[in-house]
C-alpha cells in the first residue's frame, strides 16, 4: 500500500506541475486553433499572460510565505533529545555518477547541522533520506550526507537511514531510535516543508520542535520584481507541490492536522 501511494503521488505530480500543465494547454490551444475554435485563442492568450506575469513577479512567494512563516526556529538553549535532519538537499544520482558529494538548493538542511553540533556536541543525530526519484531507488541520499560529513571531519553520534522515500517514511523508518524521552527532538528541514514534516512526526508520536532552514520566499511585504522566469516558475512549483502534499497527507490520515501549528 505504501509503495502504491508513493508511485501514485509521483505520477500525479508529474502531470500537475505548472510547467507540464502549461505545455498541455499550449498543445490543446494549438489543436483548437487549427480546428478553427476561438477557445484555442483564449487558451493561448491565457498561457502567454501567465508566463508574462511570472517573468517579472515571484508569484510562488504567496504560496510559500504562509508555510515558511508558520514555525519559528527553536532556541538553541532548548534541551533536546536529539536532532533529526530530513534528506532532500543532496543530488544523489549525480553524486554517484561523478563520485563526489553534490548538493542542490536545499543543501542548508545539512549545512545547518555543523553549527547545531557546536551547540549540542553530545546530541544524537538522525539523518534520513533515500532517493526521491522512483526510477533510482537503489541510490541513497543519506550516503551523500554521510560522506560529506566524514570528509568534513565531523565526529558525532550520527545514524544514517537510507530507505525513506518521503516524509511519512522518514518518521516511520526512524522509529527504532525513538526512545522514551520527555525532551523534544530538533527537526531540521526546509521552511516550506516544516508544517507537513511536523504534522507527520506528531502523527507518529514524536515530540519535535522546528528548526526551519532553506527559505525560498521573501517575508510578506518584501516581495519584489524578479526577472528570472525559471526561478519564479520553480518557486511556484515548490509552493504548489507542498500545498498539494499537505492536502494529500491530510486526506490519507498521515498528518496531525491539515496545516499543523506551533
mmCIF file of C-alpha atoms in Angstrom:
data_model
loop_
_atom_site.group_PDB
_atom_site.id
_atom_site.type_symbol
_atom_site.label_atom_id
_atom_site.label_comp_id
_atom_site.label_asym_id
_atom_site.label_seq_id
_atom_site.Cartn_x
_atom_site.Cartn_y
_atom_site.Cartn_z
ATOM 1 C CA UNK A 1 0.000 0.000 0.000
ATOM 2 C CA UNK A 2 2.819 2.377 0.898
ATOM 3 C CA UNK A 3 4.564 1.821 -2.433
ATOM 4 C CA UNK A 4 1.297 2.255 -4.330
ATOM 5 C CA UNK A 5 0.682 5.639 -2.680
ATOM 6 C CA UNK A 6 4.261 6.676 -3.330
ATOM 7 C CA UNK A 7 4.151 5.946 -7.056
ATOM 8 C CA UNK A 8 0.638 7.398 -7.405
ATOM 9 C CA UNK A 9 1.830 10.650 -5.813
ATOM 10 C CA UNK A 10 4.816 10.830 -8.160
ATOM 11 C CA UNK A 11 2.627 10.257 -11.217
ATOM 12 C CA UNK A 12 0.042 12.790 -10.078
ATOM 13 C CA UNK A 13 2.632 15.496 -9.525
ATOM 14 C CA UNK A 14 4.351 14.761 -12.841
ATOM 15 C CA UNK A 15 1.061 15.547 -14.574
ATOM 16 C CA UNK A 16 0.118 18.519 -12.366
ATOM 17 C CA UNK A 17 3.356 20.520 -12.307
ATOM 18 C CA UNK A 18 2.729 24.076 -13.598
ATOM 19 C CA UNK A 19 5.150 23.680 -16.491
ATOM 20 C CA UNK A 20 3.545 20.385 -17.516
ATOM 21 C CA UNK A 21 0.050 21.881 -17.377
ATOM 22 C CA UNK A 22 1.164 24.856 -19.468
ATOM 23 C CA UNK A 23 2.605 22.516 -22.078
ATOM 24 C CA UNK A 24 -0.658 20.578 -22.208
ATOM 25 C CA UNK A 25 -2.623 23.823 -22.544
ATOM 26 C CA UNK A 26 -0.356 25.025 -25.354
ATOM 27 C CA UNK A 27 -0.840 21.770 -27.249
ATOM 28 C CA UNK A 28 -4.590 21.975 -26.691
ATOM 29 C CA UNK A 29 -4.622 25.630 -27.819
ATOM 30 C CA UNK A 30 -2.719 24.725 -30.989
ATOM 31 C CA UNK A 31 -5.166 21.921 -31.763
ATOM 32 C CA UNK A 32 -8.214 24.144 -31.154
ATOM 33 C CA UNK A 33 -6.799 26.977 -33.280
ATOM 34 C CA UNK A 34 -6.161 24.563 -36.142
ATOM 35 C CA UNK A 35 -9.750 23.366 -35.744
ATOM 36 C CA UNK A 36 -10.957 26.963 -36.013
ATOM 37 C CA UNK A 37 -12.178 27.156 -32.416
ATOM 38 C CA UNK A 38 -11.954 30.531 -30.667
ATOM 39 C CA UNK A 39 -11.312 28.788 -27.335
ATOM 40 C CA UNK A 40 -7.822 27.983 -28.591
ATOM 41 C CA UNK A 41 -7.017 31.693 -28.875
ATOM 42 C CA UNK A 42 -8.221 32.283 -25.324
ATOM 43 C CA UNK A 43 -6.101 29.423 -24.003
ATOM 44 C CA UNK A 44 -3.044 30.661 -25.845
ATOM 45 C CA UNK A 45 -3.556 34.199 -24.569
ATOM 46 C CA UNK A 46 -4.001 32.897 -21.020
ATOM 47 C CA UNK A 47 -0.749 30.919 -21.099
ATOM 48 C CA UNK A 48 1.131 33.892 -22.570
ATOM 49 C CA UNK A 49 -0.209 36.213 -19.871
ATOM 50 C CA UNK A 50 0.690 33.673 -17.191
ATOM 51 C CA UNK A 51 4.315 33.498 -18.365
ATOM 52 C CA UNK A 52 4.460 37.268 -18.802
ATOM 53 C CA UNK A 53 3.436 37.765 -15.183
ATOM 54 C CA UNK A 54 5.759 35.043 -13.956
ATOM 55 C CA UNK A 55 8.680 36.548 -15.869
ATOM 56 C CA UNK A 56 8.677 39.620 -13.620
ATOM 57 C CA UNK A 57 6.939 38.634 -10.381
ATOM 58 C CA UNK A 58 7.592 35.741 -7.934
ATOM 59 C CA UNK A 59 4.001 34.519 -7.705
ATOM 60 C CA UNK A 60 5.193 31.480 -5.763
ATOM 61 C CA UNK A 61 6.018 33.697 -2.790
ATOM 62 C CA UNK A 62 2.323 33.921 -1.959
ATOM 63 C CA UNK A 63 2.175 30.142 -1.619
ATOM 64 C CA UNK A 64 5.473 29.783 0.234
ATOM 65 C CA UNK A 65 5.185 32.651 2.728
ATOM 66 C CA UNK A 66 2.419 31.169 4.939
ATOM 67 C CA UNK A 67 4.285 27.855 5.038
ATOM 68 C CA UNK A 68 7.724 29.294 5.730
ATOM 69 C CA UNK A 69 6.459 31.693 8.406
ATOM 70 C CA UNK A 70 4.382 29.037 10.185
ATOM 71 C CA UNK A 71 7.186 27.905 12.502
ATOM 72 C CA UNK A 72 9.967 29.960 14.049
ATOM 73 C CA UNK A 73 13.340 28.457 14.818
ATOM 74 C CA UNK A 74 13.640 26.865 18.210
ATOM 75 C CA UNK A 75 16.095 28.491 20.573
ATOM 76 C CA UNK A 76 19.463 26.755 20.757
ATOM 77 C CA UNK A 77 19.133 26.831 24.534
ATOM 78 C CA UNK A 78 16.294 24.284 24.270
ATOM 79 C CA UNK A 79 17.097 20.989 25.969
ATOM 80 C CA UNK A 80 16.654 18.321 23.286
ATOM 81 C CA UNK A 81 16.650 14.537 22.932
ATOM 82 C CA UNK A 82 18.469 14.750 19.611
ATOM 83 C CA UNK A 83 18.493 16.203 16.111
ATOM 84 C CA UNK A 84 16.591 14.908 13.081
ATOM 85 C CA UNK A 85 17.709 16.027 9.610
ATOM 86 C CA UNK A 86 15.458 15.185 6.665
ATOM 87 C CA UNK A 87 17.157 14.448 3.344
ATOM 88 C CA UNK A 88 16.471 16.189 0.077
ATOM 89 C CA UNK A 89 19.394 18.590 -0.032
ATOM 90 C CA UNK A 90 21.613 16.231 -1.977
ATOM 91 C CA UNK A 91 21.904 15.235 -5.634
ATOM 92 C CA UNK A 92 22.139 11.501 -5.049
ATOM 93 C CA UNK A 93 22.220 10.336 -8.677
ATOM 94 C CA UNK A 94 24.713 12.974 -9.813
ATOM 95 C CA UNK A 95 26.895 12.282 -6.771
ATOM 96 C CA UNK A 96 27.046 8.601 -7.624
ATOM 97 C CA UNK A 97 27.723 9.270 -11.302
ATOM 98 C CA UNK A 98 30.527 11.750 -10.552
ATOM 99 C CA UNK A 99 31.942 10.083 -7.467
ATOM 100 C CA UNK A 100 31.594 13.311 -5.497
ATOM 101 C CA UNK A 101 29.185 14.869 -2.997
ATOM 102 C CA UNK A 102 26.823 17.154 -4.888
ATOM 103 C CA UNK A 103 24.057 19.225 -3.285
ATOM 104 C CA UNK A 104 21.096 21.249 -4.503
ATOM 105 C CA UNK A 105 19.122 24.320 -3.396
ATOM 106 C CA UNK A 106 18.123 22.566 -0.137
ATOM 107 C CA UNK A 107 21.708 21.960 0.992
ATOM 108 C CA UNK A 108 21.065 24.134 4.071
ATOM 109 C CA UNK A 109 19.424 21.081 5.651
ATOM 110 C CA UNK A 110 22.910 19.609 6.012
ATOM 111 C CA UNK A 111 24.822 22.864 6.380
ATOM 112 C CA UNK A 112 22.759 23.700 9.465
ATOM 113 C CA UNK A 113 23.994 20.560 11.164
ATOM 114 C CA UNK A 114 27.536 21.881 11.628
ATOM 115 C CA UNK A 115 26.627 24.894 13.837
ATOM 116 C CA UNK A 116 23.965 22.809 15.605
ATOM 117 C CA UNK A 117 26.597 20.287 16.636
ATOM 118 C CA UNK A 118 28.604 23.121 18.144
ATOM 119 C CA UNK A 119 25.612 23.957 20.344
ATOM 120 C CA UNK A 120 24.786 20.280 21.003
ATOM 121 C CA UNK A 121 28.098 18.379 20.718
ATOM 122 C CA UNK A 122 26.728 15.309 22.524
ATOM 123 C CA UNK A 123 23.409 15.145 20.651
ATOM 124 C CA UNK A 124 22.173 12.023 18.912
ATOM 125 C CA UNK A 125 21.673 12.865 15.217
ATOM 126 C CA UNK A 126 19.331 11.030 12.835
ATOM 127 C CA UNK A 127 19.715 11.694 9.095
ATOM 128 C CA UNK A 128 17.017 10.159 6.911
ATOM 129 C CA UNK A 129 16.583 10.036 3.151
ATOM 130 C CA UNK A 130 16.824 7.785 0.120
ATOM 131 C CA UNK A 131 16.105 8.994 -3.423
ATOM 132 C CA UNK A 132 13.029 10.941 -4.450
ATOM 133 C CA UNK A 133 13.338 9.530 -7.952
ATOM 134 C CA UNK A 134 11.113 6.436 -8.347
ATOM 135 C CA UNK A 135 13.458 5.205 -11.089
ATOM 136 C CA UNK A 136 16.552 5.381 -8.868
ATOM 137 C CA UNK A 137 15.530 3.749 -5.606
ATOM 138 C CA UNK A 138 18.853 1.912 -5.363
ATOM 139 C CA UNK A 139 20.601 5.236 -4.674
ATOM 140 C CA UNK A 140 20.659 6.746 -1.194
ATOM 141 C CA UNK A 141 20.766 10.448 -0.476
ATOM 142 C CA UNK A 142 21.852 9.804 3.101
ATOM 143 C CA UNK A 143 25.062 8.242 1.793
ATOM 144 C CA UNK A 144 25.974 11.575 0.183
ATOM 145 C CA UNK A 145 25.468 13.341 3.513
ATOM 146 C CA UNK A 146 27.444 10.641 5.324
ATOM 147 C CA UNK A 147 30.433 11.018 3.019
ATOM 148 C CA UNK A 148 30.307 14.828 3.172
ATOM 149 C CA UNK A 149 30.213 14.885 6.968
ATOM 150 C CA UNK A 150 33.016 12.328 7.117
ATOM 151 C CA UNK A 151 35.180 14.390 4.750
ATOM 152 C CA UNK A 152 34.407 17.483 6.846
ATOM 153 C CA UNK A 153 35.861 15.696 9.845
ATOM 154 C CA UNK A 154 32.612 15.643 11.802
ATOM 155 C CA UNK A 155 32.831 13.164 14.654
ATOM 156 C CA UNK A 156 29.411 12.844 16.215
ATOM 157 C CA UNK A 157 26.856 10.210 17.114
ATOM 158 C CA UNK A 158 25.020 10.125 13.757
ATOM 159 C CA UNK A 159 22.646 7.475 12.416
ATOM 160 C CA UNK A 160 22.041 7.436 8.642
ATOM 161 C CA UNK A 161 18.736 5.966 7.474
ATOM 162 C CA UNK A 162 18.917 5.114 3.763
ATOM 163 C CA UNK A 163 15.456 3.892 2.702
ATOM 164 C CA UNK A 164 12.898 6.662 3.369
ATOM 165 C CA UNK A 165 11.359 7.936 0.117
ATOM 166 C CA UNK A 166 9.031 10.553 1.591
ATOM 167 C CA UNK A 167 8.209 12.357 4.830
ATOM 168 C CA UNK A 168 5.968 9.594 6.171
ATOM 169 C CA UNK A 169 8.754 7.037 5.721
ATOM 170 C CA UNK A 170 11.241 9.438 7.336
ATOM 171 C CA UNK A 171 9.240 9.333 10.559
ATOM 172 C CA UNK A 172 8.377 5.632 10.443
ATOM 173 C CA UNK A 173 11.847 4.375 9.477
ATOM 174 C CA UNK A 174 13.422 6.318 12.344
ATOM 175 C CA UNK A 175 11.129 4.713 14.948
ATOM 176 C CA UNK A 176 13.841 2.284 16.191
ATOM 177 C CA UNK A 177 15.688 5.323 17.567
ATOM 178 C CA UNK A 178 12.555 6.928 19.020
ATOM 179 C CA UNK A 179 13.346 6.140 22.630
ATOM 180 C CA UNK A 180 11.270 7.432 25.520
ATOM 181 C CA UNK A 181 12.500 10.873 26.458
ATOM 182 C CA UNK A 182 10.469 13.843 27.737
ATOM 183 C CA UNK A 183 12.680 16.228 25.799
ATOM 184 C CA UNK A 184 11.800 17.173 22.203
ATOM 185 C CA UNK A 185 13.725 16.318 19.052
ATOM 186 C CA UNK A 186 15.014 19.227 16.984
ATOM 187 C CA UNK A 187 13.587 18.759 13.475
ATOM 188 C CA UNK A 188 15.621 20.243 10.597
ATOM 189 C CA UNK A 189 14.101 20.607 7.136
ATOM 190 C CA UNK A 190 13.243 23.278 4.565
ATOM 191 C CA UNK A 191 10.987 26.013 5.947
ATOM 192 C CA UNK A 192 8.244 25.403 3.360
ATOM 193 C CA UNK A 193 8.242 21.701 4.251
ATOM 194 C CA UNK A 194 8.203 22.206 8.022
ATOM 195 C CA UNK A 195 4.387 22.223 8.572
ATOM 196 C CA UNK A 196 3.930 18.882 6.820
ATOM 197 C CA UNK A 197 7.021 17.386 8.465
ATOM 198 C CA UNK A 198 5.908 18.435 11.956
ATOM 199 C CA UNK A 199 2.411 17.062 11.329
ATOM 200 C CA UNK A 200 3.755 13.705 10.157
ATOM 201 C CA UNK A 201 6.180 13.289 13.060
ATOM 202 C CA UNK A 202 3.484 14.285 15.567
ATOM 203 C CA UNK A 203 1.120 11.751 13.992
ATOM 204 C CA UNK A 204 3.692 9.016 14.620
ATOM 205 C CA UNK A 205 4.198 10.011 18.243
ATOM 206 C CA UNK A 206 7.333 12.125 18.006
ATOM 207 C CA UNK A 207 7.753 15.221 20.163
ATOM 208 C CA UNK A 208 9.510 17.673 17.841
ATOM 209 C CA UNK A 209 10.395 21.347 17.763
ATOM 210 C CA UNK A 210 11.085 23.106 14.490
ATOM 211 C CA UNK A 211 14.399 24.338 13.134
ATOM 212 C CA UNK A 212 13.477 25.545 9.623
ATOM 213 C CA UNK A 213 16.167 26.311 7.043
ATOM 214 C CA UNK A 214 16.319 26.866 3.277
ATOM 215 C CA UNK A 215 13.893 29.777 2.952
ATOM 216 C CA UNK A 216 12.699 30.301 -0.629
ATOM 217 C CA UNK A 217 10.454 33.372 -0.312
ATOM 218 C CA UNK A 218 10.862 36.920 0.935
ATOM 219 C CA UNK A 219 8.827 37.896 4.025
ATOM 220 C CA UNK A 220 5.333 39.303 3.449
ATOM 221 C CA UNK A 221 5.500 42.824 2.055
ATOM 222 C CA UNK A 222 9.069 42.404 0.813
ATOM 223 C CA UNK A 223 8.459 40.545 -2.444
ATOM 224 C CA UNK A 224 9.866 42.467 -5.389
ATOM 225 C CA UNK A 225 10.331 42.260 -9.136
ATOM 226 C CA UNK A 226 12.416 39.287 -10.184
ATOM 227 C CA UNK A 227 13.041 38.895 -13.902
ATOM 228 C CA UNK A 228 14.236 35.290 -13.609
ATOM 229 C CA UNK A 229 11.393 33.313 -15.210
ATOM 230 C CA UNK A 230 12.853 29.885 -14.476
ATOM 231 C CA UNK A 231 13.392 30.751 -10.795
ATOM 232 C CA UNK A 232 9.873 32.140 -10.439
ATOM 233 C CA UNK A 233 8.414 29.066 -12.108
ATOM 234 C CA UNK A 234 10.449 26.839 -9.817
ATOM 235 C CA UNK A 235 9.294 28.538 -6.587
ATOM 236 C CA UNK A 236 5.698 28.415 -7.812
ATOM 237 C CA UNK A 237 6.069 24.687 -8.428
ATOM 238 C CA UNK A 238 7.614 24.150 -4.975
ATOM 239 C CA UNK A 239 4.821 26.034 -3.223
ATOM 240 C CA UNK A 240 2.030 24.370 -5.169
ATOM 241 C CA UNK A 241 3.539 20.920 -4.603
ATOM 242 C CA UNK A 242 3.750 21.476 -0.851
ATOM 243 C CA UNK A 243 0.125 22.610 -0.537
ATOM 244 C CA UNK A 244 -0.982 19.592 -2.577
ATOM 245 C CA UNK A 245 1.161 17.405 -0.316
ATOM 246 C CA UNK A 246 -0.444 18.854 2.817
ATOM 247 C CA UNK A 247 -3.911 18.118 1.434
ATOM 248 C CA UNK A 248 -2.979 14.605 0.329
ATOM 249 C CA UNK A 249 -1.406 13.746 3.687
ATOM 250 C CA UNK A 250 -4.459 15.113 5.488
ATOM 251 C CA UNK A 251 -6.888 13.085 3.364
ATOM 252 C CA UNK A 252 -4.872 9.889 3.909
ATOM 253 C CA UNK A 253 -4.593 10.450 7.674
ATOM 254 C CA UNK A 254 -0.829 10.911 7.665
ATOM 255 C CA UNK A 255 -0.631 14.228 9.495
ATOM 256 C CA UNK A 256 -1.890 15.501 12.814
ATOM 257 C CA UNK A 257 -3.873 18.266 11.086
ATOM 258 C CA UNK A 258 -4.239 19.809 7.637
ATOM 259 C CA UNK A 259 -1.970 22.748 8.498
ATOM 260 C CA UNK A 260 -0.069 21.969 11.707
ATOM 261 C CA UNK A 261 0.640 24.887 14.006
ATOM 262 C CA UNK A 262 3.419 25.502 16.565
#
